[in-house]
């Protein structure tokens, strides 16, 4: 599955010599310098200009509500995943829009993702590292005595790095080792960008009439069919503004 990750060559703009295997259980890989400093700064600037509070779906009503669990502020950017698709070998249309996440002192996050891009450095010993609590072994990285207990069990990446990990085994069963979390930021702040990728196409408008249906309010009148729900993928997700 991951043999192509280690070929010492450049493929479709991706330098695979920069990829380091962090773990096989879960399958986790780090790309050093995936984004340039200028790209990181640009994404952070976009987020600061247009930052919105993170929203999550209420399991009972299906509506978006403010969550007390998600402590980060976030914003969704227009999709630009060609580079991610080249690295992961997963189709562009299977990915959600990139979300910019901002963690300040005392904030932490807990989610299963696909590609996590680091847009800033967190001061050494300042927390903000990422970890896999169920992993068979600790991620390979030299630790320092000043690091928190949480950070010592995880990985502290640098600005521009990208972390790729899989939540499914190659046979499509769930990888319980892939449970992912972030250590609280103790000092400074942390900016990151996350890309979730699905098994099937996520950005879809299966019917050419979706735009006109959305304009006439069909997304609200028939949400399960048009926009999708827990039990249905939806046939007009893009037109209904879901992705």
C-alpha positions as a Python dict, from the first residue, in 0.01 Angstrom:
ca = {
    (1, 'X'): (0, 0, 0),
    (2, 'X'): (266, 246, 98),
    (3, 'X'): (567, 130, -104),
    (4, 'X'): (528, 426, -337),
    (5, 'X'): (575, 658, -41),
    (6, 'X'): (945, 577, -17),
    (7, 'X'): (1064, 580, -378),
    (8, 'X'): (1367, 812, -387),
    (9, 'X'): (1246, 1021, -675),
    (10, 'X'): (1028, 1316, -762),
    (11, 'X'): (678, 1226, -884),
    (12, 'X'): (423, 1477, -1011),
    (13, 'X'): (582, 1760, -815),
    (14, 'X'): (616, 1550, -497),
    (15, 'X'): (967, 1476, -367),
    (16, 'X'): (924, 1138, -201),
    (17, 'X'): (1274, 1158, -54),
    (18, 'X'): (1128, 1400, 203),
    (19, 'X'): (877, 1143, 331),
    (20, 'X'): (949, 969, 662),
    (21, 'X'): (760, 665, 791),
    (22, 'X'): (647, 739, 1147),
    (23, 'X'): (445, 426, 1213),
    (24, 'X'): (286, 122, 1048),
    (25, 'X'): (18, 84, 1316),
    (26, 'X'): (-132, 328, 1233),
    (27, 'X'): (9, 395, 887),
    (28, 'X'): (149, 744, 942),
    (29, 'X'): (398, 939, 730),
    (30, 'X'): (557, 1283, 758),
    (31, 'X'): (644, 1498, 456),
    (32, 'X'): (916, 1749, 550),
    (33, 'X'): (864, 2087, 385),
    (34, 'X'): (535, 2001, 213),
    (35, 'X'): (441, 2372, 218),
    (36, 'X'): (676, 2668, 181),
    (37, 'X'): (693, 2940, 446),
    (38, 'X'): (516, 3175, 204),
    (39, 'X'): (233, 2925, 150),
    (40, 'X'): (190, 2877, 526),
    (41, 'X'): (182, 3253, 587),
    (42, 'X'): (-70, 3301, 306),
    (43, 'X'): (-309, 3040, 445),
    (44, 'X'): (-286, 3186, 795),
    (45, 'X'): (-353, 3535, 657),
    (46, 'X'): (-660, 3408, 470),
    (47, 'X'): (-784, 3245, 787),
    (48, 'X'): (-729, 3556, 999),
    (49, 'X'): (-915, 3769, 746),
    (50, 'X'): (-1216, 3538, 721),
    (51, 'X'): (-1209, 3331, 1039),
    (52, 'X'): (-1536, 3172, 1144),
    (53, 'X'): (-1622, 2968, 1452),
    (54, 'X'): (-1604, 2592, 1399),
    (55, 'X'): (-1943, 2428, 1359),
    (56, 'X'): (-2038, 2063, 1409),
    (57, 'X'): (-2354, 1872, 1325),
    (58, 'X'): (-2600, 1802, 1606),
    (59, 'X'): (-2669, 1427, 1601),
    (60, 'X'): (-3035, 1477, 1694),
    (61, 'X'): (-3145, 1768, 1476),
    (62, 'X'): (-2882, 1746, 1202),
    (63, 'X'): (-2831, 2121, 1229),
    (64, 'X'): (-2496, 2296, 1272),
    (65, 'X'): (-2445, 2407, 1631),
    (66, 'X'): (-2156, 2546, 1833),
    (67, 'X'): (-1976, 2260, 2006),
    (68, 'X'): (-1821, 2272, 2351),
    (69, 'X'): (-1599, 1979, 2250),
    (70, 'X'): (-1432, 2136, 1949),
    (71, 'X'): (-1210, 2403, 2100),
    (72, 'X'): (-1049, 2529, 1779),
    (73, 'X'): (-1163, 2810, 1555),
    (74, 'X'): (-1176, 2712, 1191),
    (75, 'X'): (-1264, 2816, 839),
    (76, 'X'): (-1319, 2620, 521),
    (77, 'X'): (-1119, 2725, 215),
    (78, 'X'): (-1192, 2659, -148),
    (79, 'X'): (-1054, 2321, -246),
    (80, 'X'): (-703, 2305, -389),
    (81, 'X'): (-592, 1947, -340),
    (82, 'X'): (-384, 1860, -647),
    (83, 'X'): (-63, 1837, -445),
    (84, 'X'): (-231, 1627, -176),
    (85, 'X'): (-377, 1393, -438),
    (86, 'X'): (-31, 1350, -593),
    (87, 'X'): (118, 1249, -259),
    (88, 'X'): (-163, 1027, -131),
    (89, 'X'): (-262, 877, -469),
    (90, 'X'): (-624, 941, -370),
    (91, 'X'): (-864, 1120, -611),
    (92, 'X'): (-908, 1495, -572),
    (93, 'X'): (-1287, 1466, -582),
    (94, 'X'): (-1284, 1243, -273),
    (95, 'X'): (-1157, 1522, -49),
    (96, 'X'): (-1337, 1783, 157),
    (97, 'X'): (-1236, 2148, 146),
    (98, 'X'): (-925, 2235, 346),
    (99, 'X'): (-1002, 2361, 696),
    (100, 'X'): (-772, 2603, 874),
    (101, 'X'): (-748, 2538, 1249),
    (102, 'X'): (-618, 2775, 1515),
    (103, 'X'): (-524, 2664, 1867),
    (104, 'X'): (-425, 2905, 2141),
    (105, 'X'): (-311, 2848, 2499),
    (106, 'X'): (-507, 2565, 2663),
    (107, 'X'): (-679, 2449, 2344),
    (108, 'X'): (-658, 2098, 2203),
    (109, 'X'): (-822, 1896, 1927),
    (110, 'X'): (-928, 1535, 1871),
    (111, 'X'): (-1025, 1407, 1525),
    (112, 'X'): (-949, 1144, 1261),
    (113, 'X'): (-794, 1316, 956),
    (114, 'X'): (-604, 1233, 642),
    (115, 'X'): (-351, 1511, 580),
    (116, 'X'): (-257, 1760, 852),
    (117, 'X'): (-42, 2053, 733),
    (118, 'X'): (148, 2262, 988),
    (119, 'X'): (130, 2635, 917),
    (120, 'X'): (332, 2754, 1216),
    (121, 'X'): (590, 2641, 1469),
    (122, 'X'): (495, 2593, 1834),
    (123, 'X'): (771, 2687, 2076),
    (124, 'X'): (964, 2388, 2210),
    (125, 'X'): (797, 2263, 2523),
    (126, 'X'): (491, 2472, 2438),
    (127, 'X'): (263, 2178, 2362),
    (128, 'X'): (56, 2148, 2047),
    (129, 'X'): (205, 1817, 1936),
    (130, 'X'): (3, 1543, 1766),
    (131, 'X'): (-24, 1189, 1896),
    (132, 'X'): (-184, 850, 1836),
    (133, 'X'): (-277, 717, 2182),
    (134, 'X'): (-353, 368, 2050),
    (135, 'X'): (-37, 332, 1840),
    (136, 'X'): (172, 17, 1894),
    (137, 'X'): (490, 219, 1947),
    (138, 'X'): (581, 581, 2012),
    (139, 'X'): (648, 795, 1706),
    (140, 'X'): (1017, 813, 1620),
    (141, 'X'): (1142, 1152, 1735),
    (142, 'X'): (1405, 1264, 1985),
    (143, 'X'): (1237, 1404, 2298),
    (144, 'X'): (1350, 1673, 2540),
    (145, 'X'): (1310, 1688, 2918),
    (146, 'X'): (1116, 2016, 2893),
    (147, 'X'): (837, 1858, 2687),
    (148, 'X'): (502, 1788, 2850),
    (149, 'X'): (395, 1429, 2915),
    (150, 'X'): (146, 1455, 2630),
    (151, 'X'): (404, 1589, 2384),
    (152, 'X'): (654, 1319, 2481),
    (153, 'X'): (414, 1055, 2350),
    (154, 'X'): (350, 1237, 2023),
    (155, 'X'): (521, 1419, 1740),
    (156, 'X'): (605, 1789, 1715),
    (157, 'X'): (625, 1887, 1349),
    (158, 'X'): (772, 2207, 1207),
    (159, 'X'): (613, 2477, 994),
    (160, 'X'): (558, 2349, 640),
    (161, 'X'): (553, 1979, 733),
    (162, 'X'): (253, 1758, 656),
    (163, 'X'): (133, 1449, 842),
    (164, 'X'): (-53, 1178, 647),
    (165, 'X'): (-229, 893, 825),
    (166, 'X'): (-496, 642, 730),
    (167, 'X'): (-807, 555, 930),
    (168, 'X'): (-874, 240, 724),
    (169, 'X'): (-667, -71, 662),
    (170, 'X'): (-600, -165, 296),
    (171, 'X'): (-894, -409, 323),
    (172, 'X'): (-1122, -112, 414),
    (173, 'X'): (-1170, -215, 777),
    (174, 'X'): (-1130, 46, 1051),
    (175, 'X'): (-779, 93, 1189),
    (176, 'X'): (-827, 142, 1563),
    (177, 'X'): (-464, 252, 1591),
    (178, 'X'): (-548, 565, 1391),
    (179, 'X'): (-725, 748, 1674),
    (180, 'X'): (-561, 1091, 1665),
    (181, 'X'): (-537, 1378, 1910),
    (182, 'X'): (-352, 1703, 1969),
    (183, 'X'): (-179, 1815, 2287),
    (184, 'X'): (-297, 2143, 2443),
    (185, 'X'): (-95, 2450, 2344),
    (186, 'X'): (94, 2562, 2657),
    (187, 'X'): (285, 2854, 2508),
    (188, 'X'): (239, 3049, 2185),
    (189, 'X'): (-15, 2937, 1923),
    (190, 'X'): (-60, 2669, 1660),
    (191, 'X'): (-195, 2704, 1306),
    (192, 'X'): (-268, 2400, 1091),
    (193, 'X'): (-467, 2302, 782),
    (194, 'X'): (-655, 1972, 763),
    (195, 'X'): (-776, 1777, 459),
    (196, 'X'): (-1022, 1490, 506),
    (197, 'X'): (-1049, 1240, 222),
    (198, 'X'): (-1339, 998, 173),
    (199, 'X'): (-1371, 654, 13),
    (200, 'X'): (-1608, 790, -252),
    (201, 'X'): (-1642, 1125, -422),
    (202, 'X'): (-1733, 1392, -169),
    (203, 'X'): (-1764, 1696, -397),
    (204, 'X'): (-2059, 1589, -611),
    (205, 'X'): (-2346, 1731, -812),
    (206, 'X'): (-2489, 1422, -978),
    (207, 'X'): (-2763, 1605, -1166),
    (208, 'X'): (-2707, 1903, -1396),
    (209, 'X'): (-3026, 2055, -1251),
    (210, 'X'): (-2876, 2077, -900),
    (211, 'X'): (-2795, 2448, -935),
    (212, 'X'): (-3150, 2539, -1029),
    (213, 'X'): (-3294, 2314, -759),
    (214, 'X'): (-3073, 2481, -499),
    (215, 'X'): (-3181, 2825, -620),
    (216, 'X'): (-3547, 2735, -570),
    (217, 'X'): (-3500, 2607, -213),
    (218, 'X'): (-3491, 2231, -276),
    (219, 'X'): (-3192, 2190, -43),
    (220, 'X'): (-3410, 2300, 248),
    (221, 'X'): (-3732, 2129, 136),
    (222, 'X'): (-3572, 1793, 58),
    (223, 'X'): (-3243, 1794, 252),
    (224, 'X'): (-3182, 1417, 271),
    (225, 'X'): (-3196, 1370, -107),
    (226, 'X'): (-3030, 1695, -215),
    (227, 'X'): (-2775, 1775, 58),
    (228, 'X'): (-2739, 1433, 220),
    (229, 'X'): (-2772, 1300, 574),
    (230, 'X'): (-2619, 1033, 798),
    (231, 'X'): (-2787, 763, 590),
    (232, 'X'): (-2755, 918, 242),
    (233, 'X'): (-2468, 1082, 57),
    (234, 'X'): (-2686, 1341, -118),
    (235, 'X'): (-2704, 1413, -491),
    (236, 'X'): (-2647, 1790, -490),
    (237, 'X'): (-2397, 1843, -210),
    (238, 'X'): (-2190, 2105, -393),
    (239, 'X'): (-2489, 2309, -507),
    (240, 'X'): (-2640, 2289, -158),
    (241, 'X'): (-2319, 2427, -8),
    (242, 'X'): (-2231, 2113, 187),
    (243, 'X'): (-1888, 2084, 21),
}
